[in-house]
Coordinates of C-alpha atoms and ligand atoms in Angstrom, one line a residue:
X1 CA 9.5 -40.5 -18.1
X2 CA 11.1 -42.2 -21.0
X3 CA 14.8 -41.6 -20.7
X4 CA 14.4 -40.8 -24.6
X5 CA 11.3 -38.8 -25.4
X6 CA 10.6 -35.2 -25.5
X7 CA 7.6 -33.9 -23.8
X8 CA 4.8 -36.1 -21.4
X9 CA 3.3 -38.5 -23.5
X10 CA 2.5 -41.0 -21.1
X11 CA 4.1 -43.8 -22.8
X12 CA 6.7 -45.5 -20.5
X13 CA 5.7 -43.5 -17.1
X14 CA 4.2 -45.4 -14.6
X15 CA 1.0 -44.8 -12.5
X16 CA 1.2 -45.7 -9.1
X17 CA -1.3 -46.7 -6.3
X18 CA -4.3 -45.2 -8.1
X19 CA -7.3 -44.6 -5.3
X20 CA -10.8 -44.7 -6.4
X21 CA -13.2 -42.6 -4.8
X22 CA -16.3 -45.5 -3.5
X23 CA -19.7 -43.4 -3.9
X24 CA -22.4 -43.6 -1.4
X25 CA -24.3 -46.3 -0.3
X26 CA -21.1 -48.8 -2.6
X27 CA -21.1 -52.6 -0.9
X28 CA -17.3 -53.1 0.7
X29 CA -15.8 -56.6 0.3
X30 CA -13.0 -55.5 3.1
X31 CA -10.3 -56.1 0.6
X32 CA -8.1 -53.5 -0.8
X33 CA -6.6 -53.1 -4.2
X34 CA -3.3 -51.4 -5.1
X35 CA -2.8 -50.7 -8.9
X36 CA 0.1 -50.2 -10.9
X37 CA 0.1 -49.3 -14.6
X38 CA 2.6 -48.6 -16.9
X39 CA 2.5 -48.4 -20.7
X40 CA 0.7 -46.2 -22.9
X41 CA -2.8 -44.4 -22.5
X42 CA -4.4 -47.4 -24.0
X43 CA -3.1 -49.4 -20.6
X44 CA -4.1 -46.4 -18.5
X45 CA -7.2 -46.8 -19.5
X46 CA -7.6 -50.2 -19.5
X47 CA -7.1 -49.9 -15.5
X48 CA -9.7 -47.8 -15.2
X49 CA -11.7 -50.5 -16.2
X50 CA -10.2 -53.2 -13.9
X51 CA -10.4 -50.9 -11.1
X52 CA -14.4 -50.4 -12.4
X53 CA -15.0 -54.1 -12.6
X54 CA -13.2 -54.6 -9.0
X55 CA -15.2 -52.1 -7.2
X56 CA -18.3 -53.3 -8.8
X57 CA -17.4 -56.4 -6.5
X58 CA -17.0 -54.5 -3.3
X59 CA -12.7 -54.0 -3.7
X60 CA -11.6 -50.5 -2.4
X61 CA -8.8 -49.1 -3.5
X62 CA -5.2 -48.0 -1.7
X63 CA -2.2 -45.6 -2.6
X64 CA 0.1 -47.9 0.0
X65 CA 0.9 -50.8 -1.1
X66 CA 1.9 -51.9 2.3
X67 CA -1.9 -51.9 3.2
X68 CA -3.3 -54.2 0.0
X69 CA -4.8 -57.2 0.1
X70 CA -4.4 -57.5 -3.8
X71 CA -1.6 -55.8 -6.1
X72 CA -1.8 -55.8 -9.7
X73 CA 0.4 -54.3 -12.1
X74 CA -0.5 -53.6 -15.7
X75 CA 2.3 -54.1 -17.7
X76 CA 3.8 -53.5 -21.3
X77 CA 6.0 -55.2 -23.7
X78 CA 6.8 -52.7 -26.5
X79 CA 10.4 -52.5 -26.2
X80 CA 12.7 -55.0 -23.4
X81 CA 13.7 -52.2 -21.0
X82 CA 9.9 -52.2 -20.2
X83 CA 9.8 -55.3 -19.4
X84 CA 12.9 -55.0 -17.5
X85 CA 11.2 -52.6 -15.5
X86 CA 8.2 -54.2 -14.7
X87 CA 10.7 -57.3 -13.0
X88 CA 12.9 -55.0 -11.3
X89 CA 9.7 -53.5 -9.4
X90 CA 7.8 -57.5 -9.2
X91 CA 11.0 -57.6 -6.9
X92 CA 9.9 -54.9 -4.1
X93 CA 6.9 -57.5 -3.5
X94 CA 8.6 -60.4 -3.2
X95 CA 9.4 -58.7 0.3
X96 CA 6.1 -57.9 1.2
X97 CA 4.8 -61.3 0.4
X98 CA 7.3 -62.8 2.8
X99 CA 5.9 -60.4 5.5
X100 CA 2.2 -61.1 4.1
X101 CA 1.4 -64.7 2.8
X102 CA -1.9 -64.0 2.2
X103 CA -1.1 -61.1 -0.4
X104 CA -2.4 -61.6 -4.1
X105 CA 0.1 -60.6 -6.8
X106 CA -1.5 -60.4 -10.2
X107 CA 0.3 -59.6 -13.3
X108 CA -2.1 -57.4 -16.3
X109 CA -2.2 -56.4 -19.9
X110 CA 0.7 -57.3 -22.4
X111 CA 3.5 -58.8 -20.7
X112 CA 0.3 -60.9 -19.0
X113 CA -0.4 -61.5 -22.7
X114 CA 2.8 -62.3 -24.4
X115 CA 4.5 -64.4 -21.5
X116 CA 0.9 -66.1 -20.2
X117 CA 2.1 -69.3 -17.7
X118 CA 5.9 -69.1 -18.4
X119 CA 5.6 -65.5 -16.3
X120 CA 4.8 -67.7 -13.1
X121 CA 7.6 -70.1 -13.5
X122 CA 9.8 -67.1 -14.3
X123 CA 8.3 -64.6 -11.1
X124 CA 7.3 -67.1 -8.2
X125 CA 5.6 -64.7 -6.6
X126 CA 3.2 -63.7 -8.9
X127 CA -0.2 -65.8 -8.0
X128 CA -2.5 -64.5 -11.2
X129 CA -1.8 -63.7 -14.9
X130 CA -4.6 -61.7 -17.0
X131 CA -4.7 -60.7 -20.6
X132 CA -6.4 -57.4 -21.8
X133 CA -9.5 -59.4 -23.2
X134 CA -10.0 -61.3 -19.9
X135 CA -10.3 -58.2 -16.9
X136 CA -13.8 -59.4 -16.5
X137 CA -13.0 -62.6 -15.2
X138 CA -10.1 -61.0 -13.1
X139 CA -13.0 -61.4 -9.4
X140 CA -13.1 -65.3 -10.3
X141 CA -9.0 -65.1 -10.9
X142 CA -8.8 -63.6 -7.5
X143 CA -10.8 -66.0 -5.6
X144 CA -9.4 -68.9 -7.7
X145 CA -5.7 -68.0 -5.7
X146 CA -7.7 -67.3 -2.4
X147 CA -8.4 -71.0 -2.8
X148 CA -5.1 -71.8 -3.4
X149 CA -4.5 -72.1 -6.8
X150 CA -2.6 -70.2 -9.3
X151 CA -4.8 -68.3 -11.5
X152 CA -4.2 -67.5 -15.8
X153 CA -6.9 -66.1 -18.1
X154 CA -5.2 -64.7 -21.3
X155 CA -7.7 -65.4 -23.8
X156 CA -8.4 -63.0 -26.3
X157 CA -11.5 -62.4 -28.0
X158 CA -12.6 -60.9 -31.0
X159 CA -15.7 -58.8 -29.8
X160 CA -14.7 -57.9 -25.9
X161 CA -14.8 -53.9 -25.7
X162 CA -15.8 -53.3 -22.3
X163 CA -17.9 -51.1 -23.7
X164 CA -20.8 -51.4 -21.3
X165 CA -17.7 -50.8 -18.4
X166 CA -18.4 -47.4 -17.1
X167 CA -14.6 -46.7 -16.4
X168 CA -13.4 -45.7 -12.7
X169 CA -11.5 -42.5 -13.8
X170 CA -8.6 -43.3 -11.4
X171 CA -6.3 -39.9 -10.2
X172 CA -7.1 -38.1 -12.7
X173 CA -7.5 -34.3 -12.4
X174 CA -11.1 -34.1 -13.3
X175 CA -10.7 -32.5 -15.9
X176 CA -9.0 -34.8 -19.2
X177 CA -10.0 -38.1 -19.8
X178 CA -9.2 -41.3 -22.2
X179 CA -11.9 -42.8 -24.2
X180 CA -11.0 -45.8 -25.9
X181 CA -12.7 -46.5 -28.9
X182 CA -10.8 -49.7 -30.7
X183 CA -8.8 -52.5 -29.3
X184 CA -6.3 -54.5 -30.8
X185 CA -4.6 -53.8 -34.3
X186 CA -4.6 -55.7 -37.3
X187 CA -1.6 -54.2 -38.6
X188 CA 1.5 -56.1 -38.4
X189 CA 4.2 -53.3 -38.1
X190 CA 7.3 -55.9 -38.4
X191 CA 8.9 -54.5 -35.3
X192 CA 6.0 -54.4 -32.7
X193 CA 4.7 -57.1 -30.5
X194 CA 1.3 -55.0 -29.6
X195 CA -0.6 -57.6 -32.5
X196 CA 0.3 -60.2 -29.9
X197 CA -0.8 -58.7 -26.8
X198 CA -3.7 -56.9 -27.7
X199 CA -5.4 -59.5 -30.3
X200 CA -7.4 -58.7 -33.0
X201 CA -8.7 -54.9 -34.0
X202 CA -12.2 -54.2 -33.0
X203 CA -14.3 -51.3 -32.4
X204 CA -16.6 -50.0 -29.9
X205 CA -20.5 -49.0 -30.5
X206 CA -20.2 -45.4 -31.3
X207 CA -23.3 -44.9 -29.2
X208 CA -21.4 -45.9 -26.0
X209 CA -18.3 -44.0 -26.7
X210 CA -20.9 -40.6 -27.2
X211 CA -22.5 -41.4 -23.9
X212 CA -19.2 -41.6 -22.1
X213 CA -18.0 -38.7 -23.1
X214 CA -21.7 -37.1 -22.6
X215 CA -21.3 -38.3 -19.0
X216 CA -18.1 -36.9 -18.5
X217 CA -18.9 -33.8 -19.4
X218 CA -21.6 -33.2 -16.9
X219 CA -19.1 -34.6 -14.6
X220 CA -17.4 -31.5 -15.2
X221 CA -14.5 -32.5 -17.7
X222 CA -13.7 -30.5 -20.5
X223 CA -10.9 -32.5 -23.1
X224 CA -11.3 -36.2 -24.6
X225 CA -8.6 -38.4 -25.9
X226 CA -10.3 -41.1 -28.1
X227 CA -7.6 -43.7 -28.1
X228 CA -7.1 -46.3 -30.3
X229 CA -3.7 -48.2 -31.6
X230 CA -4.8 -46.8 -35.0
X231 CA -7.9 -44.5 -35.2
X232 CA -8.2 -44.3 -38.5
X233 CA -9.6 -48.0 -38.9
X234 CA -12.5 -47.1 -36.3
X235 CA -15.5 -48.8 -37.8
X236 CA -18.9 -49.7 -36.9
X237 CA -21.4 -52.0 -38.7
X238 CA -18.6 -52.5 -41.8
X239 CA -16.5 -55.2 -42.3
X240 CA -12.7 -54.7 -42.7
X241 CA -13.4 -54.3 -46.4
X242 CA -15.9 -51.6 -46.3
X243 CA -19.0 -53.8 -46.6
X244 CA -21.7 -52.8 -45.2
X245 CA -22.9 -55.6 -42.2
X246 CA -26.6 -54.4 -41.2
X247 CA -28.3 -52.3 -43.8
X248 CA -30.9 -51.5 -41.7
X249 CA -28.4 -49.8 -39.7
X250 CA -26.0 -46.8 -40.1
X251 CA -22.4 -47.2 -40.5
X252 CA -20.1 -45.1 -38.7
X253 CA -16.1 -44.0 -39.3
X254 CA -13.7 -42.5 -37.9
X255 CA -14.5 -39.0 -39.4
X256 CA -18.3 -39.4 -38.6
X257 CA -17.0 -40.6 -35.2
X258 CA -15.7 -37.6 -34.4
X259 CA -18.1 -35.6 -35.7
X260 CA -20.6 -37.3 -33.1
X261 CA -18.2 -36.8 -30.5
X262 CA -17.6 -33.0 -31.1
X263 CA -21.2 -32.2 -31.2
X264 CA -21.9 -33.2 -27.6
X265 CA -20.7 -29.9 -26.3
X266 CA -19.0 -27.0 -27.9
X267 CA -17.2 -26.9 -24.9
X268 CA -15.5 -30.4 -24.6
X269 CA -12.8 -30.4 -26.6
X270 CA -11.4 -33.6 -28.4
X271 CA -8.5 -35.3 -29.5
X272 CA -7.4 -38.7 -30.4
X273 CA -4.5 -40.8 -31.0
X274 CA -2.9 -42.2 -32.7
X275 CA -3.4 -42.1 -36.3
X276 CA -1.7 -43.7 -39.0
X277 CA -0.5 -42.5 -42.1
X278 CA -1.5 -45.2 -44.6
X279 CA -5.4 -44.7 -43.3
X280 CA -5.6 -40.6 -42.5
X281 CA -8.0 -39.5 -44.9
X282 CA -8.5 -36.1 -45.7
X283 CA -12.6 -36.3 -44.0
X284 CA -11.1 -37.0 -40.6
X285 CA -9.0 -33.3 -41.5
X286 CA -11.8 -31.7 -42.9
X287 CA -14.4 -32.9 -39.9
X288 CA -11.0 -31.3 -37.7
X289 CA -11.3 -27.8 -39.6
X290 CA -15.0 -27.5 -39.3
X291 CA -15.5 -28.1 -35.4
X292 CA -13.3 -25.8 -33.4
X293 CA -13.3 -28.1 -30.4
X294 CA -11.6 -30.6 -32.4
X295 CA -8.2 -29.6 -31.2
X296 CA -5.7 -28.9 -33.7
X297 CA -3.1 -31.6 -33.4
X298 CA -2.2 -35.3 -34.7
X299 CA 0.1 -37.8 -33.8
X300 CA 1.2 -39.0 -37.3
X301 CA 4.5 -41.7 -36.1
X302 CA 6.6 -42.0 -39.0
X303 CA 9.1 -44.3 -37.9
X304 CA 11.4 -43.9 -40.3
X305 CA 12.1 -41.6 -43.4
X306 CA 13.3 -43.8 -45.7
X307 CA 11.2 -45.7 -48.1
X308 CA 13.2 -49.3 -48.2
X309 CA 13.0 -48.9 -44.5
X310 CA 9.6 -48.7 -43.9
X311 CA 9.3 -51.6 -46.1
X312 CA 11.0 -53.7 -43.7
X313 CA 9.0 -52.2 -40.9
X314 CA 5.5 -53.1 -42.7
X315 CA 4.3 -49.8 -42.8
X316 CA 2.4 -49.7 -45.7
X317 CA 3.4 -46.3 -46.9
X318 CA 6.1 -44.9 -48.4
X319 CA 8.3 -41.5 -47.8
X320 CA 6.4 -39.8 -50.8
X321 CA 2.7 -40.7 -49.1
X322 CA 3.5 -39.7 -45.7
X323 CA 4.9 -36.4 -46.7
X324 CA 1.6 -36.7 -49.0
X325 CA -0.3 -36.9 -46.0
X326 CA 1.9 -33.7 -43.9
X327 CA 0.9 -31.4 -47.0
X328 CA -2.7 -32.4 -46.5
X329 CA -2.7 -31.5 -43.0
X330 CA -1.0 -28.3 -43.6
X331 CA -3.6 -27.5 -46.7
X332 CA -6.5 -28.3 -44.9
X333 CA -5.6 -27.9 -41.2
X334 CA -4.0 -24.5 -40.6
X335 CA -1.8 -24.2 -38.2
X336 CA -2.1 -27.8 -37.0
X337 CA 0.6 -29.5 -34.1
X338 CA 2.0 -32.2 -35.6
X339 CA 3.8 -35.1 -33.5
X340 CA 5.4 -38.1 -34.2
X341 CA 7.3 -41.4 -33.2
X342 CA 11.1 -42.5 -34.7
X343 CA 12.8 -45.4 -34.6
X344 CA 16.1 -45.6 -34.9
X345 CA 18.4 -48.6 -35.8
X346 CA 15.8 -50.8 -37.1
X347 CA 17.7 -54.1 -38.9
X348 CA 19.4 -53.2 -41.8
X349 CA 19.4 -49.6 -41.4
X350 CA 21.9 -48.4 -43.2
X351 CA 23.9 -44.4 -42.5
X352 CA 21.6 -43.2 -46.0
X353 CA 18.5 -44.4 -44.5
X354 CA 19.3 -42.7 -41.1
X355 CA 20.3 -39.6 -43.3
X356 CA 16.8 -40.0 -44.5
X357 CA 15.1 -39.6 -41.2
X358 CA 17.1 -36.9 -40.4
X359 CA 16.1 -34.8 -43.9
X360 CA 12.2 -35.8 -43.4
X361 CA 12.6 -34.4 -39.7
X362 CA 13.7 -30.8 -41.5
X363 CA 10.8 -31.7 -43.9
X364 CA 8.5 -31.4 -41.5
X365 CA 9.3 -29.9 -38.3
X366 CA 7.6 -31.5 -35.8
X367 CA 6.2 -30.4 -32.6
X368 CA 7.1 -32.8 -30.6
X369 CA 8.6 -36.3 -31.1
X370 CA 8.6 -40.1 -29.3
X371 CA 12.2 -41.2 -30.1
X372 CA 13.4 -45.0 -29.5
X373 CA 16.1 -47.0 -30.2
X374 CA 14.7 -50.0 -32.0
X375 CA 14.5 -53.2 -29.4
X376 CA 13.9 -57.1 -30.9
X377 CA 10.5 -58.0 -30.0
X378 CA 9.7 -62.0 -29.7
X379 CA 8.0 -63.4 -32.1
X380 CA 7.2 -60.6 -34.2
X381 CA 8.0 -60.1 -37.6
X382 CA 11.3 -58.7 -37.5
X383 CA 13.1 -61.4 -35.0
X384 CA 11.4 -64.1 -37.3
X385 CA 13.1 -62.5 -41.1
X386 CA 15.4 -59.8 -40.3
X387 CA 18.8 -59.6 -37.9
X388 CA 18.7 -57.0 -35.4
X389 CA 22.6 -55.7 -37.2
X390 CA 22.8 -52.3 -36.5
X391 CA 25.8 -51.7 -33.6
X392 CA 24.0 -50.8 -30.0
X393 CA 26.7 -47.9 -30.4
X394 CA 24.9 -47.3 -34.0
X395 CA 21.7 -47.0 -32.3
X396 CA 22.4 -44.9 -29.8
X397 CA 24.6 -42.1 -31.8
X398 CA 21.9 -42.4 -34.6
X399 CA 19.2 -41.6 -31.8
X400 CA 21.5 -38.8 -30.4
X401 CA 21.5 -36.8 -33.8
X402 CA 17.5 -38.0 -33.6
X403 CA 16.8 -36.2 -30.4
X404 CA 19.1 -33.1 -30.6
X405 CA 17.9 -32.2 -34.3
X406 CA 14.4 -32.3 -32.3
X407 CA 15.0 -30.4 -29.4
X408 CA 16.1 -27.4 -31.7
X409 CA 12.8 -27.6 -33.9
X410 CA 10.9 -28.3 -30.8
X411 CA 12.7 -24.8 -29.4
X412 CA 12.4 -22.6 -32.9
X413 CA 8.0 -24.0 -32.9
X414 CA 8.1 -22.6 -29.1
X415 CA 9.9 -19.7 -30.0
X416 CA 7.1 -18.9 -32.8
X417 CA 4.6 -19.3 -30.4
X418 CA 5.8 -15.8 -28.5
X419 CA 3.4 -12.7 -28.8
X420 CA 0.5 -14.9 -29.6
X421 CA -2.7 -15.0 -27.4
X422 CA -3.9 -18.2 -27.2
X423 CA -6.8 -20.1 -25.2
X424 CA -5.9 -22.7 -23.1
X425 CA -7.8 -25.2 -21.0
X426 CA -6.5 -25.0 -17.4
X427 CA -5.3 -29.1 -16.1
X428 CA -3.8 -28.5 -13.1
X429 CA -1.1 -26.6 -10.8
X430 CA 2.3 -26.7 -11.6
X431 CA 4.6 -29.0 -10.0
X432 CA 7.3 -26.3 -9.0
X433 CA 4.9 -23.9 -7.6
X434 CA 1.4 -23.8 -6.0
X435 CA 1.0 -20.3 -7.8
X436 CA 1.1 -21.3 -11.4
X437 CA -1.0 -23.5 -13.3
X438 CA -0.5 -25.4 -16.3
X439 CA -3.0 -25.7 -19.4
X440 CA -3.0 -26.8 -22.8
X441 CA -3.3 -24.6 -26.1
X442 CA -5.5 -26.4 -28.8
X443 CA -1.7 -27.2 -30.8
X444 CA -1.6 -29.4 -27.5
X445 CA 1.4 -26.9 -26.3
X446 CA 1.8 -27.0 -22.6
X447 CA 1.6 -23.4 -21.4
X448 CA 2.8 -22.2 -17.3
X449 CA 1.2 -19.3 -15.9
X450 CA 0.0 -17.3 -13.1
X451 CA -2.7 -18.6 -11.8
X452 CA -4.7 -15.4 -10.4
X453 CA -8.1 -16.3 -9.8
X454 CA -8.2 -19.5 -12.7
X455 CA -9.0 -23.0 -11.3
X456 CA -8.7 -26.4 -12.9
X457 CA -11.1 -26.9 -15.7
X458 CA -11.2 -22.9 -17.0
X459 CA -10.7 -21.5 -20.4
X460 CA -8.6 -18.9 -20.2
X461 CA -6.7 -16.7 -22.6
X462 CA -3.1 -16.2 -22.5
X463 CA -0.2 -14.4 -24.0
X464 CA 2.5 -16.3 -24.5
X465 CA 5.6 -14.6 -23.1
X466 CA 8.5 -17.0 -23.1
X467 CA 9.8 -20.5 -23.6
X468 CA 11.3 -23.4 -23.6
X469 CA 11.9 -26.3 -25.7
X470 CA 9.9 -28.2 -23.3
X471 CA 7.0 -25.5 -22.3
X472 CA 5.8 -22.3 -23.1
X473 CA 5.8 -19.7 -20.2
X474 CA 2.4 -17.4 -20.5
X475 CA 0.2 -14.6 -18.9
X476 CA -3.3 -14.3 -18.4
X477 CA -4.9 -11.7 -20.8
X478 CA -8.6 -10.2 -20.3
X479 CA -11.1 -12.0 -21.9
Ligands
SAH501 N1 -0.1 -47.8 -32.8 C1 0.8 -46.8 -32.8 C2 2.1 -47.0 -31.9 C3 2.1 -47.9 -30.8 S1 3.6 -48.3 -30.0 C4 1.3 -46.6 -34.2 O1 1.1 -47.4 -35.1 O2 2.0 -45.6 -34.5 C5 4.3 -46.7 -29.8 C6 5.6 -46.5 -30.5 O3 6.6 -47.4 -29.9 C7 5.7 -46.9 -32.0 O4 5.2 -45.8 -32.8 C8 7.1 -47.1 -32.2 O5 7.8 -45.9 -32.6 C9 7.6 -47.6 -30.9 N2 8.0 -49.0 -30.9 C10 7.1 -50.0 -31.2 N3 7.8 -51.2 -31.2 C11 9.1 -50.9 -31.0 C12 10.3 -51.7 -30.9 N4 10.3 -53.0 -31.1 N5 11.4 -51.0 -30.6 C13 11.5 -49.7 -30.5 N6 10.4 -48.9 -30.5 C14 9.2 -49.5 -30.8
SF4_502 FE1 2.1 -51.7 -33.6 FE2 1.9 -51.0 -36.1 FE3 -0.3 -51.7 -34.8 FE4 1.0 -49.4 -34.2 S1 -0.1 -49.9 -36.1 S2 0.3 -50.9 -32.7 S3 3.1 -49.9 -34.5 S4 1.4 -53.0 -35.3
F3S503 FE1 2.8 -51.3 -24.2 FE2 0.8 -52.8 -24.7 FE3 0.5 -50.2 -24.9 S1 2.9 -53.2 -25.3 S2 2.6 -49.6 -25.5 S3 1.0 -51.3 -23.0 S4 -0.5 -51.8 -26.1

């Protein structure tokens, strides 16, 4: 887990050795595929695609590396200590390439993207280099090194969605699931290099993202995560101006996306992330009111509280909208989660602006919050206008107050939580013990009880008993 981020967002963990189950009667190629993913959801579930595409071609998958014939990592940029990671592990298979000559080591997603060729001067072990627009090429790529060569697709497209890609849901626990339903982003943020990686935003036929989630839940999986880098954009048949492109055809947002979405079954529930303050409109919070499986919970990243700040940053909103938008959500979502992401130490961030961030946190009270310090990013806005001036030391402390302030709203939301019977959606057993299990409450609060007779996949109600600033401790009330 991020050294710096409160709860389990997946941003920054890693996924390692992901096995696919093959399915009767599947055509084996003999080869064997180890995956590696790190990054956020969107990079999660871009593997499942790769792994999708792969088998399609006969690959099985491995959880030991030591037994691949192919290992490729999916990687992210978004701040230099993921990077950092990524060639610290690259390392680890320098060794096994010495022992195995034959082994292909094929580097994915946005560090593929950002570095392209200069990665295989840089790692001399790495054989192939994809981009997130080019995982349908990656069999060719693969037999491209068999032959010899080095192998680099990092094209990006403006219409690639994979959206005819039936994704391999890879260890998973059969019960949540990411759906992605735009790629890219169009936005610019002055700090972030995801513009670069990911290419330009484009969304997926709504019709395709209904039948996935239609499929998986008669596979028997009960909660959705439509992903995109900003939801809120999600279009279909309009251009980026609102004009209609087909009129023969219906046009489709975000809000009516959902709605689609949340009338496949009453008892799927949905969520989505993330969504961005200067495009929430009050429809996407009124289609959340009126389905109850639309869970009750948004990731709304701030990034900073200051106004000037968010300037630099390229926001597009100011302090006065976003707390516009928090009052909406509270008006028109009762008792809604809400999460966030900070920043702290962008260039030129001054004590007042930081003093800013720390009153809007009060403000607000957030659930839960993704806190980092800021890191240059090449290329992107920032390194090309602004100096990166605030003091490592500066950074940190400021992201100390950040955290700590956090942790004790995170604790007194918890703490409010006791006495109430909520239901949950069982995910899986606990980690400390094979007699509790852990489930979700529709505020997306993580809840830890006895299990009894409750398996993986159940709605169940619960009385929440106890807490901490991390988790809720519960126990299993009669229906
Ligand atoms: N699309 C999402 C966020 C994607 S990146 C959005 O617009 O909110 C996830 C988070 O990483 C961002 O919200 C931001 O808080 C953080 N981040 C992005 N670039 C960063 C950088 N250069 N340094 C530190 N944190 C960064
Ligand atoms: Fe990055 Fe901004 Fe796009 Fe989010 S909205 S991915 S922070 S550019
Ligand atoms: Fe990282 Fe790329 Fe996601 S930079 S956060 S993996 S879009």
């Amino acid at each position: 887990m991020q050294e710096n981020s409160l709860g389990d967002k997946t941003m920054d963990e890693s996924r390692q050795g992901e096995a696919i189950q093959l399915q009767d009667g599947e055509k084996v190629n003999g080869k064997k595929l180890y995956l590696e993913s790190y990054g956020c959801a969107m990079n999660f579930s871009d593997s499942e695609v790769v792994a999708s595409i792969l088998r399609d071609k006969g690959y099985t998958t491995t959880r030991d590396e030591r037994e691949a014939d192919v290992v490729l990592i999916n990687t992210c940029s978004i701040r230099d200590n993921a990077e950092q990671r990524v060639r610290n592990r690259l390392a680890n298979f320098n060794k096994a390439k010495r022992e195995k000559p034959g082994l292909v080591v094929g580097i994915l997603g946005c560090m593929a993207e950002r570095l392209k060729k200069q990665l295989l001067e840089e790692e001399k072990m790495v054989d192939l280099v994809a981009g997130p627009d080019a995982y349908r090429d990656l069999p060719n790529l693969i037999e491209e090194v068999d032959g010899g060569q080095k192998a680099v697709n990092v094209l990006l497209s403006r219409d690639e969605t994979y959206a005819d890609i039936s994704p391999v849901r890879l260890d998973q626990n059969g019960v949540t699931a990411f759906v992605s339903i735009t790629r890219g982003c169009d936005n610019m943020c002055s700090f972030c290099v995801v513009p670069f990686t990911r290419g330009r935003e484009r969304s997926r036929d709504p019709h395709t993202i209904v039948q996935e989630c239609q499929d998986l839940f008669e596979k028997g999986y009960r909660e959705v995560t439509l992903l995109g880098q900003n939801v809120d954009s999600y279009r279909w048949n309009m251009t980026s101006k609102g004009e209609v492109k087909d009129p023969e055809k219906p046009t489709t947002n975000f809000a009516q996306l959902m709605e689609m979405v949340a009338q496949v079954n009453p008892k799927l529930r949905i969520r989505f992330s993330t969504s961005h303050p200067k495009d929430m409109t009050d429809d996407v919070l009124h289609v959340m009111a009126k389905h109850k499986n639309i869970c009750n919970y948004i990731h709304l990243p701030v990034q900073s509280g200051n106004s000037e700040n968010l300037k630099r940053m390229n926001r597009g909103y100011t302090r006065e909208w976003y707390m516009d938008r928090i009052h909406a959500i509270k008006r028109i979502v009762p008792n809604c989660g809400i999460s966030t992401d900070i920043i702290s130490g962008f260039c030129g961030e001054t004590e007042e602006e930081h003093k800013d961030t720390i009153s809007l946190m009060k403000e607000v009270k957030y659930d839960l919050a993704y806190m980092y310090k800021y890191s240059e990013r090449p290329k992107t806005l920032a390194e090309r206008k602004f100096e990166d001036d605030v003091p490592e030391e500066v950074k940190q402390r400021r992201l100390e107050e950040i955290i700590n302030l956090q942790l004790s709203h995170s604790l007194e939301i918890n703490q409010a939580q006791i006495g109430k019977v909520e239901e949950i959606l069982v995910e899986k057993e606990s980690r400390r013990s094979t007699d509790q299990m852990v489930g979700r409450t529709d505020r997306n609060h993580k809840v830890i009880f006895d299990r009894k007779d409750k398996k993986i996949g159940d709605y169940c109600l619960v009385k929440i008993t106890d807490c901490t600033s991390g988790s809720l401790i519960g126990e299993l009330v009669e229906e």
